[in-house]
XYZ file of C-alpha atoms in Angstrom:
240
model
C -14.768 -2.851 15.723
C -12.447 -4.996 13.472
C -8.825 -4.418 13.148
C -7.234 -5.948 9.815
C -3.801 -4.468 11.340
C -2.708 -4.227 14.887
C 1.080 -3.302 15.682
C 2.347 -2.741 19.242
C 5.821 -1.436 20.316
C 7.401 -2.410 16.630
C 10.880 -1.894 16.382
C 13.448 -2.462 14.195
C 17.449 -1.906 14.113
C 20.111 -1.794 11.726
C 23.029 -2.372 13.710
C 23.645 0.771 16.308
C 20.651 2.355 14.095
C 17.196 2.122 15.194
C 14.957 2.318 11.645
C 11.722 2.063 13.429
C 11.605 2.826 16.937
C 8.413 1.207 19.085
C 6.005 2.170 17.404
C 2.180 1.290 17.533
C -0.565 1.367 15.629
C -4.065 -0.362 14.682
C -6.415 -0.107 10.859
C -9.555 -0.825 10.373
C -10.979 -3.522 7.915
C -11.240 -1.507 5.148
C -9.671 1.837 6.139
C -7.333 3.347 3.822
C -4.493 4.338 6.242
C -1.715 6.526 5.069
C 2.291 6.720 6.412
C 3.507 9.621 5.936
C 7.111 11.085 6.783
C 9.862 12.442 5.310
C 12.695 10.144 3.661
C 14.269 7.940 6.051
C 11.279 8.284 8.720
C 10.685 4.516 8.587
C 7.569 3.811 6.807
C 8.912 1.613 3.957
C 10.781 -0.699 6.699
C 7.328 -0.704 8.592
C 5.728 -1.558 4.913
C 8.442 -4.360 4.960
C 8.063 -5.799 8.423
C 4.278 -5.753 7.965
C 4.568 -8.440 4.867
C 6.815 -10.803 6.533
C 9.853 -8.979 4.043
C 11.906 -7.904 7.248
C 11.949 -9.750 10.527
C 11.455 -6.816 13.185
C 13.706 -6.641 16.032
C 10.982 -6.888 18.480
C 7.493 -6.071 19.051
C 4.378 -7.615 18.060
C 2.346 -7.591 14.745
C -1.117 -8.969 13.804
C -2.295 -8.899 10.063
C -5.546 -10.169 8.547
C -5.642 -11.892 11.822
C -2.133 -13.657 11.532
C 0.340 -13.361 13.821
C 3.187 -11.896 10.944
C 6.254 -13.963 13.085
C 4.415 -17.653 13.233
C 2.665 -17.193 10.744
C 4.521 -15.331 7.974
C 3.476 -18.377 5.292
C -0.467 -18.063 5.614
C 0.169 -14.344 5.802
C 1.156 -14.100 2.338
C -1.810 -15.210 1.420
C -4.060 -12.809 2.493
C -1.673 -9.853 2.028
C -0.670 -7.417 -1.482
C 2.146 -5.797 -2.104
C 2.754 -2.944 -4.305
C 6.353 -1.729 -3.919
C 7.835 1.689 -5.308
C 9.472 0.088 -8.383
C 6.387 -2.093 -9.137
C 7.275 -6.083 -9.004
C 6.370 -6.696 -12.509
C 8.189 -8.384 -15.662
C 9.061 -5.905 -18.573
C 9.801 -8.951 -21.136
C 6.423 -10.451 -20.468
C 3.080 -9.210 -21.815
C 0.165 -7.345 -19.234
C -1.617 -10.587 -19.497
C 1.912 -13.142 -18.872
C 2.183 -11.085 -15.865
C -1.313 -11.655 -14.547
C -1.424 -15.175 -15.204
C 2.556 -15.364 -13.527
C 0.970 -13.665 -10.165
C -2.442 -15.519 -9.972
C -0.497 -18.903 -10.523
C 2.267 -17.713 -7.653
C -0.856 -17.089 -5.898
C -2.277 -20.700 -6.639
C -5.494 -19.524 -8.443
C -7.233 -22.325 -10.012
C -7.026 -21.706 -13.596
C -10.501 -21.213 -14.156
C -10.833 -18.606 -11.706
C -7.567 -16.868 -12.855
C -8.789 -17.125 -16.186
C -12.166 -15.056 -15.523
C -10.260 -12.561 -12.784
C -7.635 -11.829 -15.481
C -10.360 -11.042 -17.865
C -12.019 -8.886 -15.017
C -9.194 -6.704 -14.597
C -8.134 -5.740 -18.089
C -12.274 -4.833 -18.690
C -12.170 -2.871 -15.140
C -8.391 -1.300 -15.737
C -9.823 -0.387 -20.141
C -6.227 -2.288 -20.868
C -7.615 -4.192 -24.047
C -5.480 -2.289 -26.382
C -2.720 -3.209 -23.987
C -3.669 -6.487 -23.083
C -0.847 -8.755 -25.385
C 1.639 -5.512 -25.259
C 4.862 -5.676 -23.259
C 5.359 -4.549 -19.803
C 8.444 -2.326 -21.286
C 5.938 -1.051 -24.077
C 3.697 0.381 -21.501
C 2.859 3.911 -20.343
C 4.211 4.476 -16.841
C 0.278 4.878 -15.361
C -0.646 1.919 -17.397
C 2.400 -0.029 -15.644
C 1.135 1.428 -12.592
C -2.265 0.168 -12.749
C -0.966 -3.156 -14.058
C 1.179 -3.147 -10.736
C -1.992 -2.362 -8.346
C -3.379 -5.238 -10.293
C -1.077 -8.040 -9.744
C -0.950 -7.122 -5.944
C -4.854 -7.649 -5.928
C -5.555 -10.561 -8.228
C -5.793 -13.176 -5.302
C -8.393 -10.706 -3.595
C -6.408 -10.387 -0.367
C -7.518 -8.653 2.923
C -5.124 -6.134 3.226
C -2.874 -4.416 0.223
C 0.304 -2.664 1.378
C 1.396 0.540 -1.419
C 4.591 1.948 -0.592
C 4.788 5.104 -2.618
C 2.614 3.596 -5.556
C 2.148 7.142 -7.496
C 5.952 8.625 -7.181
C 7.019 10.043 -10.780
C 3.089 9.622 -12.562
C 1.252 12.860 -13.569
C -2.039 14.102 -11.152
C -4.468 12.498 -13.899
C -2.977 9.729 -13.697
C -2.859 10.147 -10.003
C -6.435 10.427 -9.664
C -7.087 7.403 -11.463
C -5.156 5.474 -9.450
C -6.643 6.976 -6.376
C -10.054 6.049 -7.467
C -9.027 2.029 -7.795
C -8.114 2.345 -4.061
C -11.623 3.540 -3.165
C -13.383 1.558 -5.123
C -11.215 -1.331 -3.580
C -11.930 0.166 0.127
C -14.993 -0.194 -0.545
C -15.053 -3.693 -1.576
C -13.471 -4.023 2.418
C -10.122 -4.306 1.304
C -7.570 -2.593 4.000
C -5.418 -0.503 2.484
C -1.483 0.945 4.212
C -0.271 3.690 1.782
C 3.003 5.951 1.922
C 3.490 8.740 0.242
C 5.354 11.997 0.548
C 2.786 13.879 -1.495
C 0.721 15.493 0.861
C -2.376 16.436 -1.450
C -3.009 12.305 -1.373
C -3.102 12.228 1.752
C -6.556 14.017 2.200
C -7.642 11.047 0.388
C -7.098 8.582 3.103
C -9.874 7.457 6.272
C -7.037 8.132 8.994
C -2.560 9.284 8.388
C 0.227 8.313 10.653
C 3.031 10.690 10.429
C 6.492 8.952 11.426
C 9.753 11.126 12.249
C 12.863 9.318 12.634
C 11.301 6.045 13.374
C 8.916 7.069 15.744
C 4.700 8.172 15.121
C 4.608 11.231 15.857
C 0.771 11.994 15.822
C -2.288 9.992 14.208
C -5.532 11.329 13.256
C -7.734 11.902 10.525
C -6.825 14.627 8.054
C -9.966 17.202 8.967
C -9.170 17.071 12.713
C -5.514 17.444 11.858
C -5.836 20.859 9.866
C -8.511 21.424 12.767
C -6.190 20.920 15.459
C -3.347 22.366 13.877
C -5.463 25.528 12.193
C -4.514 24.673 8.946
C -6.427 24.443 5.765
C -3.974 21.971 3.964
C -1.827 18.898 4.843
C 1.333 20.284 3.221
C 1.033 22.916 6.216
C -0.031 19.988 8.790
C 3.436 18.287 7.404
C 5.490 21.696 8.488
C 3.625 22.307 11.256
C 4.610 18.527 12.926
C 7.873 18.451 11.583
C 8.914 21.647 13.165
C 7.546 21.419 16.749
């Protein structure tokens, strides 16, 4: 089996206080693997550590099959990153922002040219296509966002809360890109706090003050916990 993520005895300290606190974990190439936790649980600074953004305190992490502390250069560029306040450019049009990313990225500009083209077919963004960032709705921004983090066709896309403060239809839509990107063999990390999305993911890791806590996938969770939903799987693990 191949691993496009393997993390053992990660942790991470602020000071006197431990953010993430040895934790370890492994994802399948092309799993979509969700962290889950209440606020302050650690997943964002795991998100963080995982792209090279933080430098952990110790521990040992292996993404895309780069080692993230010798390695942290080459990393980059088989990694996305989708952060909760989306990394994009308000002043600059949907397509100034592509073309900004893919050339950060180094894309040829005959490649970038075509992939750029792909993506506002794929995301129906024609009518949006020479609009400002600021001018967009916040699901179009959204999608824009998911995007940018995909346009050099990485390995592995990190989303750290990628649907906070968007409607469920819009939610669902977004949802859908991350299959259909899955499926492609793209690995994809994911935290959110709402617990209906997390049905939607392959396997969940639910942190608690720092630590994992329990990982499974969500049927043998509500199984295991005799639950039908994963709000009550939440309660259930943060209450034991």
């Amino acid at each position: 089996m191949e691993y496009s993520i393997i993390v053992e005895h990660l942790t991470k300290k602020f000071g006197n206080f431990t953010s993430v606190d040895n934790i370890s974990f492994s994802v399948k190439k092309g799993e979509i693997f969700g962290l889950l936790g209440a606020n302050g649980a650690g997943k964002t600074t795991t998100i963080r550590m995982l792209c090279g953004l933080l430098i952990p305190t110790s521990g040992t992490m292996n993404v895309a099959g780069y080692d993230v502390f010798t390695q942290g250069k080459e990393i980059r560029k088989h990694i996305g990153y989708m952060s909760q306040k989306f990394s994009l450019y308000e002043d600059l049009s949907v397509i100034e922002n592509l073309e900004l990313f893919g050339t950060i990225y180094k894309l040829k500009r005959d490649i970038l040219h075509k992939r750029i083209l792909q993506i506002i077919a794929r995301l129906q963004m024609r009518n949006y296509a020479t609009s400002k960032v600021e001018a967009l709705p916040l699901g179009q921004k959204q999608k824009l966002a998911f995007a940018t983090a995909l346009i050099h066709k990485p390995e592995v896309v990190f989303l750290d809360e990628p649907t906070s403060g968007v409607d469920p239809l819009v939610r669902r839509d977004f949802w859908n890109m991350i299959y259909e990107s899955a499926s492609e063999g793209v690995t994809i990390v994911v935290t959110t706090h709402y617990m209906d999305e997390a049905e939607y993911c392959n396997r969940l890791c639910f942190m608690a003050n720092g630590k994992v806590e329990i990982i499974g996938n969500p049927t043998d969770l509500k199984n295991n916990y005799k639950v039908e939903n994963m709000n009550e799987v939440f309660h259930k693990i943060s209450h034991r």
